[in-house]
Coordinates of C-alpha atoms and ligand atoms in Angstrom, one line a residue:
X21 CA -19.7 -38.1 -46.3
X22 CA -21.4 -41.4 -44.8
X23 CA -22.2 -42.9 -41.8
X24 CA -21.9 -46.5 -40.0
X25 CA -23.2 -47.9 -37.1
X26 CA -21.3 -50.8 -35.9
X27 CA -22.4 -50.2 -32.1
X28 CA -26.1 -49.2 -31.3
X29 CA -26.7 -50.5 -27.8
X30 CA -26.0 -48.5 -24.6
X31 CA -24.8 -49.9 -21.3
X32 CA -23.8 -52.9 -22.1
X33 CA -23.2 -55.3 -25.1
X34 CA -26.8 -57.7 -25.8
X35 CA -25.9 -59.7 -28.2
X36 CA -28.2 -62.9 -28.3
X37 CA -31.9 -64.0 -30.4
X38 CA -33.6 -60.9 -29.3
X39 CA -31.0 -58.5 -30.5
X40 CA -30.4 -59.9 -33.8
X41 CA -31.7 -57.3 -36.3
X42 CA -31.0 -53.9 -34.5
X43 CA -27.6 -55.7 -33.1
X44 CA -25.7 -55.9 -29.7
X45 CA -22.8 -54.0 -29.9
X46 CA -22.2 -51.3 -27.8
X47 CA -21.7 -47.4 -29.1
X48 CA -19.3 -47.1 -32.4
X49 CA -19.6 -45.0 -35.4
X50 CA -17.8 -44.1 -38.7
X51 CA -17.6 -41.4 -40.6
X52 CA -16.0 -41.1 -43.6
X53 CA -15.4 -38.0 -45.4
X54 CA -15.7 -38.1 -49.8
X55 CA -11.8 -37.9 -49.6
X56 CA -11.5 -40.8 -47.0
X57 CA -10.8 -39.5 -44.1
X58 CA -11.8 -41.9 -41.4
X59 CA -13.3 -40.7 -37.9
X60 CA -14.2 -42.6 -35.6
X61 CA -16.9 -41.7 -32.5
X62 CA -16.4 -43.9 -29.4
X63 CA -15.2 -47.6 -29.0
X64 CA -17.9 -49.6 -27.5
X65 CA -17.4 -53.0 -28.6
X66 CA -18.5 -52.7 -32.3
X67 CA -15.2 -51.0 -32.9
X68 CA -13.7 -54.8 -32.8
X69 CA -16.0 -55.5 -36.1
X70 CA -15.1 -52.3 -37.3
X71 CA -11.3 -52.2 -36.8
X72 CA -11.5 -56.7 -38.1
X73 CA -13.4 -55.1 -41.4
X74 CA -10.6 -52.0 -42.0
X75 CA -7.6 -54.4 -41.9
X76 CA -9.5 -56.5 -45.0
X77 CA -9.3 -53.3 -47.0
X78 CA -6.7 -50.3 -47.6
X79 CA -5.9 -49.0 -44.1
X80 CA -6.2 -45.2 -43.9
X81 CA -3.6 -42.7 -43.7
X82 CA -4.7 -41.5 -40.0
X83 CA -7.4 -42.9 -38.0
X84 CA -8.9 -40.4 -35.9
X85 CA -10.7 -41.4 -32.9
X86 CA -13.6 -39.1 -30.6
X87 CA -14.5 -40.1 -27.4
X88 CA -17.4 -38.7 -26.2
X89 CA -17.3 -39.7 -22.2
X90 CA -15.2 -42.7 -21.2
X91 CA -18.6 -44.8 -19.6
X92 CA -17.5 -48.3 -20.3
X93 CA -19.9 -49.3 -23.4
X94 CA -17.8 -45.9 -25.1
X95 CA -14.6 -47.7 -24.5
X96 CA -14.4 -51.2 -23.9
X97 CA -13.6 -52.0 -27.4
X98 CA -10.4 -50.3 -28.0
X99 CA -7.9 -53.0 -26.3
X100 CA -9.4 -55.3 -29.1
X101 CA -9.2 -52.6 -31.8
X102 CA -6.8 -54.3 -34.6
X103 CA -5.3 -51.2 -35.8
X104 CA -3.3 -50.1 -32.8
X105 CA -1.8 -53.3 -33.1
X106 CA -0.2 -52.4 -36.9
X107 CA 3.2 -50.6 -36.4
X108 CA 3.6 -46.9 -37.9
X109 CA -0.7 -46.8 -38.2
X110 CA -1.6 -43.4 -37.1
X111 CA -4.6 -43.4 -34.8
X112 CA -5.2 -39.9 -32.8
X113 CA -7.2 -39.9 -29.6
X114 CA -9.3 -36.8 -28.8
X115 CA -11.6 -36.1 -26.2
X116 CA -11.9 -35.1 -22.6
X117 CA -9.5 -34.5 -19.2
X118 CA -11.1 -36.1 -16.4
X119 CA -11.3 -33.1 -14.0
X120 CA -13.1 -35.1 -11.5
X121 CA -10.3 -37.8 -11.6
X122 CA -7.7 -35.7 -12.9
X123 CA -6.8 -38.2 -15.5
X124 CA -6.1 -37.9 -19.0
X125 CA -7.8 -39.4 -21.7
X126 CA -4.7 -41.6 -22.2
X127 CA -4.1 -42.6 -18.1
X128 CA -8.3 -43.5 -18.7
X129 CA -7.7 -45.4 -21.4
X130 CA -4.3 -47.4 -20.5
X131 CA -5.9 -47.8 -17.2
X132 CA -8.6 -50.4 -19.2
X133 CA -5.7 -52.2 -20.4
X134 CA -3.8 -52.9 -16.9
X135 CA -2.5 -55.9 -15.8
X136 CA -5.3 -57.4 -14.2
X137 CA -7.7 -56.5 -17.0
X138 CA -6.1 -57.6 -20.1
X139 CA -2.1 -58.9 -21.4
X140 CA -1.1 -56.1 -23.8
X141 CA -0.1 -52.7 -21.9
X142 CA -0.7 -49.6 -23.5
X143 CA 2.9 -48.9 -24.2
X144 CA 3.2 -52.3 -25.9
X145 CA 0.9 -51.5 -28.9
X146 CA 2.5 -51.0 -31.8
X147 CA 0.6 -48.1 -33.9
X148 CA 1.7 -44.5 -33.6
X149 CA -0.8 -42.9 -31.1
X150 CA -1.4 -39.8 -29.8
X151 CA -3.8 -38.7 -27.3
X152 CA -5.1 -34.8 -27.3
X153 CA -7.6 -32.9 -24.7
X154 CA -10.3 -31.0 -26.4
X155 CA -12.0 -27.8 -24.9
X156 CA -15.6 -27.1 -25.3
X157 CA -16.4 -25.8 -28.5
X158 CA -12.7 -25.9 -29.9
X159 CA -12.8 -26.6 -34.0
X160 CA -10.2 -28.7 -34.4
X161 CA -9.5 -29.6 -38.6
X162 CA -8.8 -32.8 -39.5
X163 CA -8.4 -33.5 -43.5
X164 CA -10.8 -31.4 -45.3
X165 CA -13.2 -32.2 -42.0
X166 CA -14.1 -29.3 -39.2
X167 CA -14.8 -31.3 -35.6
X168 CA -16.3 -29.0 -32.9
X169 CA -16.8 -30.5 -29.3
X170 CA -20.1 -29.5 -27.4
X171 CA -20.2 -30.0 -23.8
X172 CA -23.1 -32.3 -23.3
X173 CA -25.5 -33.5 -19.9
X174 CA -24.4 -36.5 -18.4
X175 CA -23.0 -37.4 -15.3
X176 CA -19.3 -37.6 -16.3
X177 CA -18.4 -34.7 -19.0
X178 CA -19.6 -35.9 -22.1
X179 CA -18.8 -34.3 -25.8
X180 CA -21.2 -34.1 -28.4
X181 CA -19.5 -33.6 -31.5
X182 CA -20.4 -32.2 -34.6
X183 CA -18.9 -33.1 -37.6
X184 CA -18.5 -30.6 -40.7
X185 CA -17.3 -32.2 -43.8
X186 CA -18.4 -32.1 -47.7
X187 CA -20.9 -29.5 -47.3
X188 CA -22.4 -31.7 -44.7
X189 CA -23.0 -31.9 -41.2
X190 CA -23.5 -34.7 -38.7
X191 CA -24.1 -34.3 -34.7
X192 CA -23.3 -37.3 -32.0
X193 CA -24.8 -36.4 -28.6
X194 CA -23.1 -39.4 -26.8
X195 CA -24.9 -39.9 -24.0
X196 CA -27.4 -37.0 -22.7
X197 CA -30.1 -35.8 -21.0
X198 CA -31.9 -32.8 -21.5
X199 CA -30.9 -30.5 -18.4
X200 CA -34.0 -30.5 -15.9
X201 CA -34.7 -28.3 -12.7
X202 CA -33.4 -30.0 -10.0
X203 CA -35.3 -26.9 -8.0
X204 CA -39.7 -26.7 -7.6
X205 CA -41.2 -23.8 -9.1
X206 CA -41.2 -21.1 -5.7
X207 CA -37.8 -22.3 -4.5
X208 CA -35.7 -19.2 -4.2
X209 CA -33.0 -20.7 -6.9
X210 CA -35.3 -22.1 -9.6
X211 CA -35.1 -18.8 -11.6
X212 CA -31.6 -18.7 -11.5
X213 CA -31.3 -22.4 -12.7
X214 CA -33.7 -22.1 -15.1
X215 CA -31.9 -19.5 -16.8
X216 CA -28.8 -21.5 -16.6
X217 CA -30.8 -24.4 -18.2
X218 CA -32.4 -22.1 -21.2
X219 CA -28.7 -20.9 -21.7
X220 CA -26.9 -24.4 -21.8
X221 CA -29.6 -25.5 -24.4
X222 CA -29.2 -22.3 -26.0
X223 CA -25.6 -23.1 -26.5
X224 CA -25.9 -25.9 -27.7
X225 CA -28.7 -25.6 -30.2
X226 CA -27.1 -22.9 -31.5
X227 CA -24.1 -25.1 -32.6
X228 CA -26.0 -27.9 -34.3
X229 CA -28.8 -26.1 -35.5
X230 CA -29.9 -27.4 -39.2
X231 CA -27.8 -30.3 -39.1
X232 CA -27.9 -33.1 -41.7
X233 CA -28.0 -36.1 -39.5
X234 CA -28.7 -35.7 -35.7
X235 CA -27.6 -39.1 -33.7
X236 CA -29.1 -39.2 -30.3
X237 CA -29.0 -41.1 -27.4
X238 CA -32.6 -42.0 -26.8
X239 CA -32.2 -44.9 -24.3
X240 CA -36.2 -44.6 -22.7
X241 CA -39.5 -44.3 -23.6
X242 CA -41.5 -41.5 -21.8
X243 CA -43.4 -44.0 -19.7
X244 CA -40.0 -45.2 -18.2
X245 CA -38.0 -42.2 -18.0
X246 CA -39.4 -40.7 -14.7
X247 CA -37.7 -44.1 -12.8
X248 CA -34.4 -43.3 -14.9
X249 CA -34.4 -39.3 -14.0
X250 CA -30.4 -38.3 -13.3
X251 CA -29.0 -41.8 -14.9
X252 CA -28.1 -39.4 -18.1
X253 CA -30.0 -40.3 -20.8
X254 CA -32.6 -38.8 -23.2
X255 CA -35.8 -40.7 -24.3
X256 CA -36.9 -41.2 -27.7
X257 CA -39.8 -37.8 -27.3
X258 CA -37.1 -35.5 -25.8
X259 CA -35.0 -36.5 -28.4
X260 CA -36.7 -36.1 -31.8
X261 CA -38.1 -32.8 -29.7
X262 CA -34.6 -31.6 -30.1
X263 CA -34.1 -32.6 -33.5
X264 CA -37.7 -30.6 -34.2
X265 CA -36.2 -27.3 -32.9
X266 CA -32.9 -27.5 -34.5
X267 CA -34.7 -28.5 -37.8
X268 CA -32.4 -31.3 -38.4
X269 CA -32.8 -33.0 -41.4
X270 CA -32.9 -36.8 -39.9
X271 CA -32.9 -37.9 -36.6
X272 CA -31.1 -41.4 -35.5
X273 CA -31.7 -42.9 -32.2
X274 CA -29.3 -45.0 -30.5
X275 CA -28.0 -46.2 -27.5
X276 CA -30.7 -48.8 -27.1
X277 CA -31.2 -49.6 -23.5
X278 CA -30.3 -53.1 -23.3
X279 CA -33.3 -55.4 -22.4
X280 CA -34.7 -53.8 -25.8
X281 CA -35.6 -56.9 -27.9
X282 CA -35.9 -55.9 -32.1
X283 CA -39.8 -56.9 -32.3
X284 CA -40.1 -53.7 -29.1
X285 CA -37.6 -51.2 -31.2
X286 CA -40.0 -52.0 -34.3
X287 CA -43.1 -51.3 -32.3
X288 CA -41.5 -48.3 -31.0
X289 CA -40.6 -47.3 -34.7
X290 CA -44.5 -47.4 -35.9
X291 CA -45.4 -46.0 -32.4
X292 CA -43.0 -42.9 -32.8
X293 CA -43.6 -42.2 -36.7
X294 CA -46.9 -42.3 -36.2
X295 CA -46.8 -39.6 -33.2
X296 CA -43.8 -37.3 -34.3
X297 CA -43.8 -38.1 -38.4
X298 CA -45.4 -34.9 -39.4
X299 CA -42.4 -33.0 -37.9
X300 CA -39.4 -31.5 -39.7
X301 CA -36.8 -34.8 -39.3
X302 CA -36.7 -38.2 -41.1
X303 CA -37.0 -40.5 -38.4
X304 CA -34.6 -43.6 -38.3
X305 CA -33.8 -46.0 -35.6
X306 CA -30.3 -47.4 -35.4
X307 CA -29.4 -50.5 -36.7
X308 CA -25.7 -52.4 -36.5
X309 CA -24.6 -52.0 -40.0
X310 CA -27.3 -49.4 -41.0
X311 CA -25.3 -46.9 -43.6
X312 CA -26.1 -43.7 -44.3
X313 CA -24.9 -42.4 -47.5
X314 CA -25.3 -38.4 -47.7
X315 CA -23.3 -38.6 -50.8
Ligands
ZN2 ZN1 -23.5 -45.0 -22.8
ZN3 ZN1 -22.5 -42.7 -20.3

């Protein structure tokens, strides 16, 4: 299996002289199984790149696409995706109902592609799509790959997913932050949330634990995240934290808060190594184009 960053920026796309190295796109990753099966997490805007580089090669059978959350820099790619433009290509949607909105993944997604936001509707495009709602923690096989959602913190639902294939496994987080308290210590519900917290985490580490590859967001450092409480991101500490416990094998960070210039991510690189490198993960800090070959 390998992976493929072609999106490493959160928020919103920062492409310019200060993002050059670590790159501007917004989130999009492949993974490719060793018997080509292509999946696809979340189309930010990289997934133009990556959907401009697959029609310059053998297209694959299917195309198999995870959303994690529908935020904007998770979707605002697709309209400009070539493959949904190639008749008969199969690309499958999966990901989440809006219960809030009580929309579909597809009403979300055509909804991006209205009149008044771009010229090609939905039902115009010419691949053969489908569009399927995914429960928390419900394997779905694709190929020779196993894909299991984990419900995720973030202020709209969010998927994690891991991503079984080859003897090897690979966790997305999306976009999370760890849950927190939103009670003081003394307040007649803290108990009773914290035990909902410990369980959630529980959950959840349970599923990824001992992962190959864990790809997080990790927008802040810990010297800005107390102004960025609630907005639904990790920083890089709580982050390779996680990794730590679940004894992943590397940790990526991702989802590069905007503003981020490549000369800070490099000093955040030989700031982080030199405070978490004796733990248990390989540290790595996305790049657009970075490949990781697990072989
Ligand atoms: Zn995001
Ligand atoms: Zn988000």
């Amino acid at each position: 299996m390998h992976v493929r960053f072609w999106g490493t920026r959160g928020s919103i796309a920062s492409p310019g002289p200060d993002t050059v190295r670590y790159g501007g796109n917004t989130t999009c990753i492949e993974v490719r199984t060793n018997d080509d099966e292509l999946i696809i997490l979340d189309g930010g805007t990289g997934i133009f790149r990556l959907g401009s580089a697959l029609t310059k090669q053998r297209l694959p059978k299917r195309i198999s696409v995870f959303v994690t959350h529908t935020h904007w820099d998770h979707i605002q790619g697709f309209p400009f995706f070539i493959p949904l433009f190639i008749p008969n290509q199969e690309i499958n949607f999966y990901g989440t109902f809006d219960p809030v909105y009580d929309k579909s993944l597809k009403e979300i997604l055509a909804g991006q592609m209205e009149y008044c936001y771009y010229p090609v509707r939905e039902s115009e495009l010419k691949a053969n799509i489908s569009y399927k709602s995914l429960q928390d923690r419900q394997t779905i096989t694709i190929g020779g790959a196993k894909i299991t959602p984990v419900m995720m913190n973030h202020p709209v639902l969010n998927f994690g997913y891991l991503i079984e294939a080859d003897g090897q496994r690979i966790f997305f987080t999306g976009d999370h932050e760890p849950m927190r308290s939103i009670y003081e210590p003394g307040d007649e519900e803290y108990e009773e949330f914290e035990q909902i917290i410990q369980l959630r985490n529980s959950v959840l580490e349970d599923v990824i634990t001992e992962v190959d590859i864990c790809i997080t967001d990790s927008m802040y450092t810990a010297e800005e995240y107390p102004q960025k409480m609630g907005w639904g991101h990790g920083s890089y500490q709580s982050c390779i934290e996680m990794a730590d416990r679940i004894d992943a094998g590397r940790i990526v960070l991702t989802h590069h808060e905007p503003t981020r210039t490549d000369s800070e991510l490099d000093a955040i690189y030989q700031s982080i190594t030199k405070q978490y490198g004796h733990l248990g993960p390989e540290l790595f800090i996305a790049k657009e184009g970075m490949l990781i070959d697990l072989g």
